[in-house]
Amino acid sequence: LTLYTFAKDTTGVSNCTGPCAINWPPLLVSQLPSRGIAVRGALGTLTRADGSKQVTYQGHPLYFWKNDTKAGEASGEGIMNVWTVARP
């Protein structure tokens, strides 16, 4: 599914918590994923307040949009002028 960044985040810090994280679930992992060929930037993780690990791209936390249900959907693009599709 499509991944998004949140303009109110700062590098290495997720500011999408509570109800925000219900609508925009963070991309969580137990260990850092390997980078695919199409991904040119740096992948990393940050630790959320609950101790879970969220994937970052170029330091920006990554999220899903709850209303995207099929591969290729990007219906969260531009919502409230703060959500942007992450582009590798």
PDB file of N, CA, C and O in Angstrom, residues 4-6 16 19-27 48 54 62-66 68 75-80 83-84:
ATOM      1  N   TYR A   4       2.940   7.423   3.265  1.00  0.00           N
ATOM      2  CA  TYR A   4       2.815   8.880   3.325  1.00  0.00           C
ATOM      3  C   TYR A   4       3.753   9.468   4.362  1.00  0.00           C
ATOM      4  O   TYR A   4       4.150   8.786   5.314  1.00  0.00           O
ATOM      5  N   THR A   5       4.043  10.765   4.205  1.00  0.00           N
ATOM      6  CA  THR A   5       4.729  11.541   5.229  1.00  0.00           C
ATOM      7  C   THR A   5       3.784  12.625   5.730  1.00  0.00           C
ATOM      8  O   THR A   5       2.850  13.023   5.038  1.00  0.00           O
ATOM      9  N   PHE A   6       4.051  13.099   6.937  1.00  0.00           N
ATOM     10  CA  PHE A   6       3.208  14.064   7.642  1.00  0.00           C
ATOM     11  C   PHE A   6       4.007  15.339   7.848  1.00  0.00           C
ATOM     12  O   PHE A   6       5.064  15.321   8.489  1.00  0.00           O
ATOM     13  N   CYS A  16       2.283  12.173  14.945  1.00  0.00           N
ATOM     14  CA  CYS A  16       0.968  11.599  14.667  1.00  0.00           C
ATOM     15  C   CYS A  16       0.715  10.505  15.697  1.00  0.00           C
ATOM     16  O   CYS A  16       1.221   9.390  15.579  1.00  0.00           O
ATOM     17  N   PRO A  19      -5.705   9.692  17.998  1.00  0.00           N
ATOM     18  CA  PRO A  19      -6.633   9.557  16.863  1.00  0.00           C
ATOM     19  C   PRO A  19      -5.932   9.682  15.505  1.00  0.00           C
ATOM     20  O   PRO A  19      -6.325   9.030  14.549  1.00  0.00           O
ATOM     21  N   CYS A  20      -4.902  10.495  15.429  1.00  0.00           N
ATOM     22  CA  CYS A  20      -4.157  10.636  14.168  1.00  0.00           C
ATOM     23  C   CYS A  20      -3.603   9.279  13.739  1.00  0.00           C
ATOM     24  O   CYS A  20      -3.720   8.887  12.581  1.00  0.00           O
ATOM     25  N   ALA A  21      -3.005   8.548  14.671  1.00  0.00           N
ATOM     26  CA  ALA A  21      -2.384   7.252  14.345  1.00  0.00           C
ATOM     27  C   ALA A  21      -3.420   6.172  14.042  1.00  0.00           C
ATOM     28  O   ALA A  21      -3.083   5.156  13.440  1.00  0.00           O
ATOM     29  N   ILE A  22      -4.667   6.387  14.437  1.00  0.00           N
ATOM     30  CA  ILE A  22      -5.730   5.441  14.068  1.00  0.00           C
ATOM     31  C   ILE A  22      -6.077   5.632  12.595  1.00  0.00           C
ATOM     32  O   ILE A  22      -6.242   4.680  11.846  1.00  0.00           O
ATOM     33  N   ASN A  23      -6.163   6.882  12.162  1.00  0.00           N
ATOM     34  CA  ASN A  23      -6.457   7.185  10.755  1.00  0.00           C
ATOM     35  C   ASN A  23      -5.240   7.006   9.861  1.00  0.00           C
ATOM     36  O   ASN A  23      -5.373   6.687   8.675  1.00  0.00           O
ATOM     37  N   TRP A  24      -4.070   7.248  10.396  1.00  0.00           N
ATOM     38  CA  TRP A  24      -2.807   7.172   9.660  1.00  0.00           C
ATOM     39  C   TRP A  24      -1.878   6.208  10.400  1.00  0.00           C
ATOM     40  O   TRP A  24      -0.941   6.625  11.080  1.00  0.00           O
ATOM     41  N   PRO A  25      -2.113   4.896  10.290  1.00  0.00           N
ATOM     42  CA  PRO A  25      -1.279   3.937  11.017  1.00  0.00           C
ATOM     43  C   PRO A  25       0.190   4.039  10.597  1.00  0.00           C
ATOM     44  O   PRO A  25       0.502   4.102   9.406  1.00  0.00           O
ATOM     45  N   PRO A  26       1.082   4.079  11.573  1.00  0.00           N
ATOM     46  CA  PRO A  26       2.506   4.127  11.242  1.00  0.00           C
ATOM     47  C   PRO A  26       2.971   2.792  10.653  1.00  0.00           C
ATOM     48  O   PRO A  26       2.406   1.740  10.960  1.00  0.00           O
ATOM     49  N   LEU A  27       3.995   2.855   9.817  1.00  0.00           N
ATOM     50  CA  LEU A  27       4.639   1.651   9.292  1.00  0.00           C
ATOM     51  C   LEU A  27       5.586   1.166  10.380  1.00  0.00           C
ATOM     52  O   LEU A  27       6.609   1.791  10.646  1.00  0.00           O
ATOM     53  N   ARG A  48       8.737   5.050  18.867  1.00  0.00           N
ATOM     54  CA  ARG A  48       7.534   5.792  19.256  1.00  0.00           C
ATOM     55  C   ARG A  48       7.373   5.749  20.771  1.00  0.00           C
ATOM     56  O   ARG A  48       8.022   4.956  21.455  1.00  0.00           O
ATOM     57  N   GLN A  54       9.079   2.636  14.240  1.00  0.00           N
ATOM     58  CA  GLN A  54       8.453   3.144  13.022  1.00  0.00           C
ATOM     59  C   GLN A  54       9.522   3.372  11.975  1.00  0.00           C
ATOM     60  O   GLN A  54      10.586   3.925  12.259  1.00  0.00           O
ATOM     61  N   LEU A  62       7.057   7.214   8.287  1.00  0.00           N
ATOM     62  CA  LEU A  62       6.157   6.755   7.230  1.00  0.00           C
ATOM     63  C   LEU A  62       4.862   6.207   7.809  1.00  0.00           C
ATOM     64  O   LEU A  62       4.861   5.567   8.866  1.00  0.00           O
ATOM     65  N   TYR A  63       3.759   6.454   7.085  1.00  0.00           N
ATOM     66  CA  TYR A  63       2.418   6.068   7.518  1.00  0.00           C
ATOM     67  C   TYR A  63       1.618   5.499   6.348  1.00  0.00           C
ATOM     68  O   TYR A  63       1.883   5.811   5.188  1.00  0.00           O
ATOM     69  N   PHE A  64       0.590   4.731   6.691  1.00  0.00           N
ATOM     70  CA  PHE A  64      -0.440   4.314   5.754  1.00  0.00           C
ATOM     71  C   PHE A  64      -1.650   5.222   5.969  1.00  0.00           C
ATOM     72  O   PHE A  64      -1.778   5.849   7.022  1.00  0.00           O
ATOM     73  N   TRP A  65      -2.566   5.275   4.996  1.00  0.00           N
ATOM     74  CA  TRP A  65      -3.849   5.970   5.152  1.00  0.00           C
ATOM     75  C   TRP A  65      -4.910   4.899   5.252  1.00  0.00           C
ATOM     76  O   TRP A  65      -4.993   4.010   4.401  1.00  0.00           O
ATOM     77  N   LYS A  66      -5.748   4.959   6.301  1.00  0.00           N
ATOM     78  CA  LYS A  66      -6.719   3.893   6.570  1.00  0.00           C
ATOM     79  C   LYS A  66      -7.693   3.650   5.421  1.00  0.00           C
ATOM     80  O   LYS A  66      -8.215   2.556   5.290  1.00  0.00           O
ATOM     81  N   ASP A  68      -6.980   3.786   2.136  1.00  0.00           N
ATOM     82  CA  ASP A  68      -6.348   3.097   1.003  1.00  0.00           C
ATOM     83  C   ASP A  68      -6.433   1.600   1.290  1.00  0.00           C
ATOM     84  O   ASP A  68      -5.875   1.120   2.279  1.00  0.00           O
ATOM     85  N   SER A  75      -5.340   7.851  -1.969  1.00  0.00           N
ATOM     86  CA  SER A  75      -6.417   8.806  -1.692  1.00  0.00           C
ATOM     87  C   SER A  75      -6.106   9.749  -0.540  1.00  0.00           C
ATOM     88  O   SER A  75      -6.827  10.714  -0.313  1.00  0.00           O
ATOM     89  N   GLY A  76      -5.018   9.500   0.179  1.00  0.00           N
ATOM     90  CA  GLY A  76      -4.629  10.390   1.267  1.00  0.00           C
ATOM     91  C   GLY A  76      -3.781  11.569   0.826  1.00  0.00           C
ATOM     92  O   GLY A  76      -3.543  12.495   1.608  1.00  0.00           O
ATOM     93  N   GLU A  77      -3.333  11.552  -0.421  1.00  0.00           N
ATOM     94  CA  GLU A  77      -2.472  12.636  -0.931  1.00  0.00           C
ATOM     95  C   GLU A  77      -3.147  13.988  -0.750  1.00  0.00           C
ATOM     96  O   GLU A  77      -4.271  14.211  -1.193  1.00  0.00           O
ATOM     97  N   GLY A  78      -2.462  14.909  -0.066  1.00  0.00           N
ATOM     98  CA  GLY A  78      -2.927  16.282   0.072  1.00  0.00           C
ATOM     99  C   GLY A  78      -3.972  16.528   1.144  1.00  0.00           C
ATOM    100  O   GLY A  78      -4.406  17.671   1.310  1.00  0.00           O
ATOM    101  N   ILE A  79      -4.377  15.510   1.891  1.00  0.00           N
ATOM    102  CA  ILE A  79      -5.390  15.726   2.927  1.00  0.00           C
ATOM    103  C   ILE A  79      -4.887  16.768   3.922  1.00  0.00           C
ATOM    104  O   ILE A  79      -3.766  16.674   4.429  1.00  0.00           O
ATOM    105  N   MET A  80      -5.724  17.758   4.149  1.00  0.00           N
ATOM    106  CA  MET A  80      -5.449  18.868   5.065  1.00  0.00           C
ATOM    107  C   MET A  80      -4.124  19.583   4.749  1.00  0.00           C
ATOM    108  O   MET A  80      -3.538  20.241   5.601  1.00  0.00           O
ATOM    109  N   TRP A  83      -0.472  15.847   4.366  1.00  0.00           N
ATOM    110  CA  TRP A  83      -0.135  14.457   4.034  1.00  0.00           C
ATOM    111  C   TRP A  83       0.318  14.369   2.584  1.00  0.00           C
ATOM    112  O   TRP A  83      -0.371  14.827   1.689  1.00  0.00           O
ATOM    113  N   THR A  84       1.484  13.751   2.389  1.00  0.00           N
ATOM    114  CA  THR A  84       2.085  13.651   1.058  1.00  0.00           C
ATOM    115  C   THR A  84       2.536  12.221   0.810  1.00  0.00           C
ATOM    116  O   THR A  84       3.109  11.585   1.715  1.00  0.00           O
TER     117      THR A  84
END
